[in-house]
Coordinates of C-alpha atoms and ligand atoms in Angstrom, one line a residue:
X1363 CA 125.0 111.5 125.6
X1364 CA 122.1 112.6 127.8
X1365 CA 119.6 110.7 125.7
X1366 CA 121.6 107.5 125.9
X1367 CA 121.6 107.7 129.7
X1368 CA 117.9 108.4 129.7
X1369 CA 117.1 105.6 127.2
X1370 CA 119.2 103.0 128.9
X1371 CA 117.7 103.8 132.3
X1372 CA 114.1 104.1 131.3
X1373 CA 111.7 101.4 130.1
X1374 CA 110.4 103.9 127.4
X1375 CA 111.7 102.4 124.2
X1376 CA 111.6 98.7 125.2
X1377 CA 108.9 96.6 123.6
X1378 CA 105.8 96.3 125.6
X1379 CA 103.2 95.4 122.9
X1380 CA 105.6 93.8 120.5
X1381 CA 106.7 97.0 118.8
X1382 CA 109.6 99.3 119.5
X1383 CA 109.1 102.3 117.3
X1384 CA 111.4 105.1 116.4
X1385 CA 109.2 108.1 115.6
X1386 CA 111.0 110.8 113.7
X1387 CA 109.5 114.3 113.9
X1388 CA 108.0 113.3 117.3
X1389 CA 107.8 116.9 118.4
X1390 CA 105.8 117.7 115.3
X1391 CA 102.0 117.8 114.9
X1392 CA 101.4 114.3 113.5
X1393 CA 104.4 112.8 115.2
X1394 CA 103.4 113.8 118.7
X1395 CA 99.9 112.4 118.2
X1396 CA 101.2 109.1 116.8
X1397 CA 103.7 108.8 119.6
X1398 CA 101.0 109.2 122.3
X1399 CA 98.7 106.7 120.5
X1400 CA 101.5 104.1 120.2
X1401 CA 102.4 104.5 123.8
X1402 CA 98.8 104.3 125.0
X1403 CA 98.3 100.9 123.4
X1404 CA 101.6 99.6 124.9
X1405 CA 104.2 99.9 122.3
X1406 CA 107.7 101.2 123.0
X1407 CA 108.4 104.7 121.5
X1408 CA 111.4 106.8 121.2
X1409 CA 111.3 110.2 119.4
X1410 CA 113.8 112.1 117.3
X1411 CA 113.4 115.7 116.3
X1412 CA 115.7 118.7 115.6
X1413 CA 113.2 121.3 117.0
X1414 CA 113.9 123.6 114.1
X1415 CA 112.3 127.0 114.0
X1416 CA 110.2 126.7 110.8
X1417 CA 107.3 127.5 113.1
X1418 CA 107.4 128.6 116.7
X1419 CA 109.6 126.0 118.5
X1420 CA 107.8 126.7 121.8
X1421 CA 104.8 124.7 120.4
X1422 CA 107.2 121.8 119.7
X1423 CA 108.5 122.1 123.3
X1424 CA 105.0 122.1 124.6
X1425 CA 104.3 118.9 122.7
X1426 CA 107.5 117.5 124.0
X1427 CA 106.4 118.2 127.6
X1428 CA 103.1 116.5 126.9
X1429 CA 105.0 113.4 125.6
X1430 CA 107.3 113.4 128.6
X1431 CA 104.4 113.3 130.9
X1432 CA 103.6 110.0 129.2
X1433 CA 107.2 108.8 129.5
X1434 CA 108.0 109.4 125.9
X1435 CA 111.5 110.7 125.4
X1436 CA 112.6 112.7 122.3
X1437 CA 116.2 112.7 121.3
X1438 CA 117.2 116.1 119.9
X1439 CA 119.1 115.6 116.7
X1440 CA 119.0 115.8 112.9
X1441 CA 118.1 113.1 110.4
X1442 CA 121.3 114.0 108.6
X1443 CA 123.4 113.0 111.6
X1444 CA 124.4 109.4 110.5
X1445 CA 126.5 108.5 113.6
X1446 CA 123.6 109.6 115.9
X1447 CA 121.1 107.4 114.0
X1448 CA 123.5 104.5 114.0
X1449 CA 123.9 104.9 117.8
X1450 CA 120.1 105.0 118.2
X1451 CA 119.7 101.7 116.5
X1452 CA 122.7 100.3 118.5
X1453 CA 121.0 101.2 121.7
X1454 CA 117.4 100.2 120.9
X1455 CA 116.4 97.3 118.7
X1456 CA 113.6 99.1 116.8
X1457 CA 111.2 96.9 115.1
X1458 CA 109.6 99.9 113.2
X1459 CA 110.3 103.4 112.2
X1460 CA 107.5 105.9 111.8
X1461 CA 109.3 108.5 109.7
X1462 CA 107.4 111.8 109.9
X1463 CA 110.3 114.3 110.2
X1464 CA 110.4 116.6 107.1
X1465 CA 110.3 120.2 105.9
X1466 CA 106.6 120.6 105.5
X1467 CA 104.6 123.4 104.0
X1468 CA 104.0 124.1 100.3
X1469 CA 104.6 127.8 99.9
X1470 CA 107.7 128.1 102.1
X1471 CA 109.6 126.1 99.4
X1472 CA 109.8 129.3 97.4
X1473 CA 111.6 131.0 100.2
X1474 CA 113.9 128.2 101.4
X1475 CA 114.2 125.5 98.8
X1476 CA 117.3 124.0 100.3
X1477 CA 115.6 123.1 103.6
X1478 CA 113.3 120.7 101.6
X1479 CA 116.3 119.0 99.9
X1480 CA 118.2 118.7 103.2
X1481 CA 115.4 117.1 105.2
X1482 CA 113.1 115.4 102.7
X1483 CA 115.8 114.0 100.4
X1484 CA 119.2 113.9 102.1
X1485 CA 117.7 113.2 105.5
X1486 CA 115.5 110.4 104.2
X1487 CA 118.4 108.8 102.4
X1488 CA 120.5 109.0 105.5
X1489 CA 117.8 107.3 107.5
X1490 CA 117.5 104.5 104.9
X1491 CA 121.3 104.1 104.7
X1492 CA 121.4 103.4 108.5
X1493 CA 118.2 101.3 108.5
X1494 CA 119.4 99.0 105.7
X1495 CA 122.5 98.1 107.6
X1496 CA 120.7 97.2 110.8
X1497 CA 120.1 93.5 111.5
X1498 CA 117.3 92.7 111.6
X1499 CA 116.0 95.7 109.5
X1500 CA 113.1 97.7 110.9
X1501 CA 109.9 98.1 108.9
X1502 CA 109.6 101.7 107.8
X1503 CA 106.4 103.7 107.4
X1504 CA 107.0 107.2 106.2
X1505 CA 105.0 110.4 105.3
X1506 CA 104.5 111.1 101.7
X1507 CA 101.9 113.7 100.7
X1508 CA 98.8 114.3 98.7
X1509 CA 100.9 117.0 97.0
X1510 CA 102.5 114.3 94.8
X1511 CA 99.3 114.3 92.7
X1512 CA 100.2 117.8 91.7
X1513 CA 98.0 119.2 88.9
X1514 CA 96.1 116.0 88.3
X1515 CA 92.5 116.4 87.1
X1516 CA 91.4 112.9 87.9
X1517 CA 88.9 113.0 90.8
X1518 CA 89.3 111.4 93.3
X1519 CA 93.0 110.6 93.4
X1520 CA 93.9 106.9 93.5
X1521 CA 97.4 105.6 94.3
X1522 CA 98.0 104.5 90.7
X1523 CA 97.2 108.0 89.2
X1524 CA 100.0 109.9 87.6
X1525 CA 102.3 111.8 89.9
X1526 CA 104.6 113.4 87.4
X1527 CA 103.4 117.0 87.7
X1528 CA 104.5 118.3 91.1
X1529 CA 103.4 121.9 91.5
X1530 CA 105.9 122.8 94.3
X1531 CA 109.4 121.8 95.3
X1532 CA 107.9 120.4 98.5
X1533 CA 105.8 118.0 96.3
X1534 CA 108.8 117.2 94.2
X1535 CA 110.8 116.2 97.3
X1536 CA 107.9 114.0 98.5
X1537 CA 107.7 112.4 95.1
X1538 CA 111.5 111.9 95.1
X1539 CA 111.1 110.2 98.5
X1540 CA 108.8 107.7 97.0
X1541 CA 111.3 106.9 94.2
X1542 CA 114.1 106.6 96.7
X1543 CA 112.0 104.3 98.8
X1544 CA 111.4 102.1 95.8
X1545 CA 115.2 101.8 95.2
X1546 CA 116.0 100.8 98.9
X1547 CA 113.2 98.3 98.8
X1548 CA 114.5 96.8 95.5
X1549 CA 118.2 96.7 96.4
X1550 CA 118.1 96.0 100.1
X1551 CA 114.8 94.4 100.8
X1552 CA 113.7 97.2 103.2
X1553 CA 110.0 97.1 104.1
X1554 CA 108.7 100.5 103.2
X1555 CA 105.1 101.9 103.4
X1556 CA 104.5 105.5 102.2
X1557 CA 101.4 107.4 103.4
X1558 CA 100.0 110.2 101.3
X1559 CA 98.4 112.4 104.0
X1560 CA 95.8 115.0 102.8
X1561 CA 95.9 118.4 104.6
X1562 CA 95.8 117.1 108.2
X1563 CA 94.4 119.4 110.9
X1564 CA 93.4 119.3 114.6
X1565 CA 94.5 120.1 118.1
X1566 CA 98.3 120.7 118.5
X1567 CA 98.4 121.5 114.8
X1568 CA 100.8 123.5 112.7
X1569 CA 100.7 127.4 112.9
X1570 CA 101.8 127.6 109.3
X1571 CA 98.6 125.9 108.0
X1572 CA 95.6 127.9 106.8
X1573 CA 93.0 126.7 109.4
X1574 CA 95.4 127.6 112.2
X1575 CA 96.4 131.1 111.1
X1576 CA 92.9 131.8 109.9
X1577 CA 91.7 131.2 113.4
X1578 CA 94.4 133.5 114.8
X1579 CA 93.7 136.2 112.3
X1580 CA 89.9 136.1 112.7
X1581 CA 90.2 136.4 116.4
X1582 CA 92.6 139.3 116.0
X1583 CA 90.3 141.0 113.5
X1584 CA 93.0 140.7 110.7
X1585 CA 92.1 140.1 107.1
X1586 CA 92.5 136.7 105.6
X1587 CA 93.1 135.7 101.9
X1588 CA 90.9 133.1 100.4
X1589 CA 92.3 131.7 97.2
X1590 CA 90.4 131.1 94.1
X1591 CA 91.8 129.4 91.0
X1592 CA 92.9 131.4 88.0
X1593 CA 89.5 130.5 86.4
X1594 CA 87.7 131.8 89.5
X1595 CA 86.8 128.4 90.9
X1596 CA 86.9 127.6 94.6
X1597 CA 90.1 126.0 95.9
X1598 CA 89.2 122.9 97.9
X1599 CA 91.0 120.5 100.2
X1600 CA 90.3 117.0 101.5
X1601 CA 90.9 118.2 105.0
X1602 CA 91.6 115.2 107.2
X1603 CA 91.3 115.1 111.0
X1604 CA 94.3 114.1 113.0
X1605 CA 92.7 111.1 114.9
X1606 CA 91.8 109.5 111.6
X1607 CA 95.4 110.0 110.3
X1608 CA 96.8 108.5 113.5
X1609 CA 94.6 105.4 113.1
X1610 CA 95.9 105.1 109.5
X1611 CA 99.5 105.3 110.7
X1612 CA 99.0 102.6 113.3
X1613 CA 97.2 100.4 110.8
X1614 CA 100.0 100.8 108.3
X1615 CA 102.6 99.9 111.0
X1616 CA 100.5 96.9 112.1
X1617 CA 100.3 95.5 108.6
X1618 CA 103.9 96.3 107.5
X1619 CA 105.7 93.2 106.4
X1620 CA 108.9 92.3 108.1
X1621 CA 111.9 93.4 106.1
X1622 CA 113.5 90.6 104.2
X1623 CA 117.0 92.0 104.2
X1624 CA 119.4 91.9 107.1
X1625 CA 122.7 93.7 107.6
X1626 CA 122.4 95.3 104.2
X1627 CA 122.0 92.1 102.3
X1628 CA 118.9 91.4 100.4
X1629 CA 117.0 88.1 100.7
X1630 CA 113.7 88.5 98.9
X1631 CA 111.9 91.7 98.1
X1632 CA 109.6 93.0 100.8
X1633 CA 106.6 94.9 99.6
X1634 CA 106.7 98.6 98.9
X1635 CA 103.3 100.0 99.7
X1636 CA 101.8 103.5 99.1
X1637 CA 98.4 104.6 100.5
X1638 CA 96.2 107.6 100.5
X1639 CA 95.1 108.7 103.9
X1640 CA 92.5 111.4 103.3
X1641 CA 88.9 112.2 104.3
X1642 CA 87.3 111.5 100.9
X1643 CA 85.3 114.7 101.0
X1644 CA 86.9 117.9 99.7
X1645 CA 85.7 121.2 101.1
X1646 CA 86.2 124.6 99.6
X1647 CA 88.4 127.0 101.6
X1648 CA 85.4 129.4 101.8
X1649 CA 83.4 126.8 103.7
X1650 CA 86.3 126.1 106.0
X1651 CA 86.2 129.9 106.8
X1652 CA 82.5 130.0 107.5
X1653 CA 82.7 127.0 109.8
X1654 CA 85.5 128.9 111.7
X1655 CA 83.4 132.1 111.8
X1656 CA 80.6 130.1 113.4
X1657 CA 82.8 128.4 116.0
X1658 CA 84.6 131.6 116.9
X1659 CA 81.4 133.6 116.7
X1660 CA 83.3 136.3 114.8
X1661 CA 83.1 137.5 111.2
X1662 CA 86.2 137.1 109.2
X1663 CA 87.6 140.0 107.0
X1664 CA 87.7 138.0 103.8
X1665 CA 89.8 138.9 100.8
X1666 CA 89.1 136.6 97.9
X1667 CA 92.1 136.6 95.7
X1668 CA 93.2 134.7 92.6
X1669 CA 95.6 131.9 93.6
X1670 CA 99.1 133.1 92.9
X1671 CA 101.5 130.7 91.4
X1672 CA 102.9 129.6 94.7
X1673 CA 102.9 125.8 94.6
X1674 CA 99.3 125.4 95.6
X1675 CA 97.1 122.9 93.7
X1676 CA 93.5 123.7 92.9
X1677 CA 92.0 120.8 94.8
X1678 CA 92.7 117.4 96.5
X1679 CA 90.4 114.5 97.0
X1680 CA 91.4 111.0 98.3
X1681 CA 90.2 107.6 97.2
X1682 CA 91.0 105.5 100.3
X1683 CA 89.8 102.1 99.1
X1684 CA 93.2 100.6 99.3
X1685 CA 93.9 101.6 102.9
X1686 CA 90.4 100.4 103.8
X1687 CA 91.1 97.0 102.2
X1688 CA 94.5 96.5 103.7
X1689 CA 94.1 97.9 107.2
X1690 CA 90.5 99.1 107.6
X1691 CA 91.2 102.8 107.3
X1692 CA 87.9 104.7 107.5
X1693 CA 87.9 108.4 108.2
X1694 CA 85.1 109.3 110.6
X1695 CA 85.5 113.0 111.5
X1696 CA 83.8 115.6 109.3
X1697 CA 85.4 119.1 109.0
X1698 CA 82.9 120.9 111.3
X1699 CA 83.4 118.4 114.2
X1700 CA 87.1 118.3 113.7
X1701 CA 87.4 122.1 113.7
X1702 CA 85.3 122.3 116.8
X1703 CA 87.9 120.2 118.6
X1704 CA 90.7 122.3 117.1
X1705 CA 89.1 125.6 118.2
X1706 CA 88.5 124.2 121.7
X1707 CA 92.2 123.3 122.0
X1708 CA 93.3 126.6 120.5
X1709 CA 91.4 128.9 122.9
X1710 CA 92.6 126.8 125.8
X1711 CA 96.2 126.6 124.7
X1712 CA 96.5 130.3 124.0
X1713 CA 94.3 131.2 127.0
X1714 CA 91.8 133.2 125.1
X1715 CA 88.8 134.5 126.9
X1716 CA 85.9 134.0 124.7
X1717 CA 82.4 132.6 124.6
X1718 CA 84.1 129.3 124.2
X1719 CA 86.4 129.4 127.1
X1720 CA 83.6 128.4 129.5
X1721 CA 83.0 125.3 127.5
X1722 CA 86.6 124.4 127.4
X1723 CA 87.4 124.4 131.1
X1724 CA 87.5 120.6 131.2
X1725 CA 89.7 120.3 128.1
X1726 CA 91.6 117.1 127.9
X1727 CA 95.1 117.9 126.9
X1728 CA 95.5 115.0 124.5
X1729 CA 92.2 115.3 122.5
Ligands
NAD2536 P1 105.6 119.2 111.6 O1 106.5 120.2 110.9 O2 104.7 119.6 112.7 O3 106.5 118.0 112.0 C1 107.7 117.6 111.4 C2 108.8 117.6 112.6 O4 110.0 117.1 112.0 C3 109.0 118.9 113.2 O5 108.8 118.9 114.6 C4 110.5 119.3 112.8 O6 111.2 119.9 113.9 C5 111.1 117.9 112.6 N1 112.1 117.9 111.6 C6 112.1 118.6 110.4 N2 113.3 118.3 109.7 C7 114.0 117.5 110.5 C8 115.3 117.0 110.4 N3 116.1 117.2 109.4 N4 115.8 116.2 111.4 C9 115.0 116.0 112.5 N5 113.8 116.5 112.7 C10 113.3 117.3 111.7 O7 104.7 118.6 110.4 P2 103.5 117.6 110.4 O8 102.3 118.3 109.9 O9 103.4 116.8 111.7 O10 104.0 116.6 109.2 C11 104.5 115.3 109.5 C12 104.9 114.7 108.1 O11 103.7 114.5 107.4 C13 105.8 115.5 107.3 O12 106.7 114.6 106.6 C14 104.9 116.2 106.3 O13 105.6 116.5 105.1 C15 103.9 115.2 106.1 N6 102.6 115.7 105.7 C16 101.8 116.5 106.5 C17 100.6 117.0 106.1 C18 99.8 117.9 107.0 O14 98.7 118.4 106.5 N7 100.1 118.1 108.2 C19 100.1 116.6 104.9 C20 100.8 115.7 104.1 C21 102.1 115.3 104.5
UGA2537 C1 99.1 120.9 103.6 C2 100.4 120.9 104.4 O1 100.8 122.2 104.7 C3 101.5 120.2 103.6 O2 102.6 120.0 104.5 C4 101.0 118.9 103.1 O3 101.9 118.2 102.5 C5 99.8 119.1 102.3 O4 98.8 119.6 103.1 C6 99.3 117.8 101.7 O5 98.1 117.4 101.8 O6 100.0 117.0 101.1 P1 97.9 122.7 102.0 O7 96.8 121.8 101.6 O8 98.5 123.7 101.1 O9 99.2 121.8 102.5 O10 97.5 123.3 103.4 P2 97.3 124.8 103.9 O11 98.6 125.6 103.7 O12 96.8 124.8 105.2 O13 96.2 125.4 102.9 C7 94.9 124.9 102.9 C8 94.1 125.5 101.8 O14 93.9 126.9 102.1 C9 94.7 125.4 100.5 O15 93.7 125.1 99.5 C10 95.3 126.8 100.2 O16 95.2 127.1 98.8 C11 94.3 127.7 101.0 N1 94.9 128.9 101.5 C12 96.1 128.9 102.1 C13 94.2 130.1 101.3 O17 93.1 130.1 100.7 N2 94.7 131.3 101.8 C14 95.9 131.3 102.4 O18 96.3 132.4 102.9 C15 96.6 130.1 102.6

């Protein structure tokens, strides 16, 4: 295969800094940022992504180009391709897997429920089946989601809070992932760390997310919907900036225990860990929109509508004490500063002439 030739002849996935990391979903938003950060500090990185068209694949290709400039190669393939995954582990002795590939998005689950089951449940199981049989087993850090807290009313959310009321099928598949991880940890001694990300945003972000399409629609003079809860309260999110999340992912990889199993045989149970990675400061969607209006110097056409029953939860709010204690996770970017960086990237990427384009001429592609 083309990738094998590439991988065998490049130094890309070899260990430099001690780690050799398989990043699944490397052409995605969080995966591309994490791959770059790992590479920059000297770790070996190989990506895997199926480049699906859930959102514009040209953005995934652009991220891939950026990664390839940094000598990071992405194998094009699906999580459900067992022989491909086995082959990857045969060719590269991965010490870690950063598993970010998934069907993301909350509301799309009502249109295409099966894609969530395929990638987030079947695909995850497939990866774990392959990883458990590798000797020595890699430590796995994977993306869970704040959505597992569902309709909780505790505020803020702590890892021990109940997660038995998922409001969307997306949330249910992420919750299922946590249960499945528990099983593979218990039976096969796989080292597994789940990260519950909270509405992550930033440059190179996802076009299906509100901050992204609000920016597009505001610039195009199109109306936007701002959800309010059934009882007319503001909907709020603990919006978390990508660089903070990347630091959290690297911290989780650095503190992951070695797996205790090998070749599918369990020795002693490695830890199963779950952490919130949020910003600890929920912001109402209306405030997100006014920050964007300011940055874009354009008034939004706002429609405030009652939140339909579409899988959304009324608010999210992370308690990150555990991640701070175990690997020093501390979010440092507030929403206004983070959105400023996003808008700077956005106008540059889409080549938009605006009051901002002057400021963005010296845009750094990776920030
Ligand atoms: P993303 O959609 O940009 O990235 C996911 C990548 O995985 C995509 O490039 C996609 O092509 C790939 N992929 C999907 N299914 C695949 C499969 N079956 N095989 C191979 N590749 C596949 O999303 P993201 O925002 O970068 O999210 C990364 C992870 O974090 C996901 O697991 C997501 O559920 C989770 N998460 C994201 C957020 C957020 O706000 N961005 C919040 C909570 C959790
Ligand atoms: C995001 C990601 O899309 C999920 O993949 C991820 O798992 C989840 O975060 C998480 O934290 O676990 P969400 O918070 O719904 O999900 O992100 P957006 O779709 O960008 O919505 C952000 C906020 O805007 C939400 O409060 C939503 O209710 C609101 N919204 C969305 C509107 O007010 N209007 C819209 O038209 C769309």
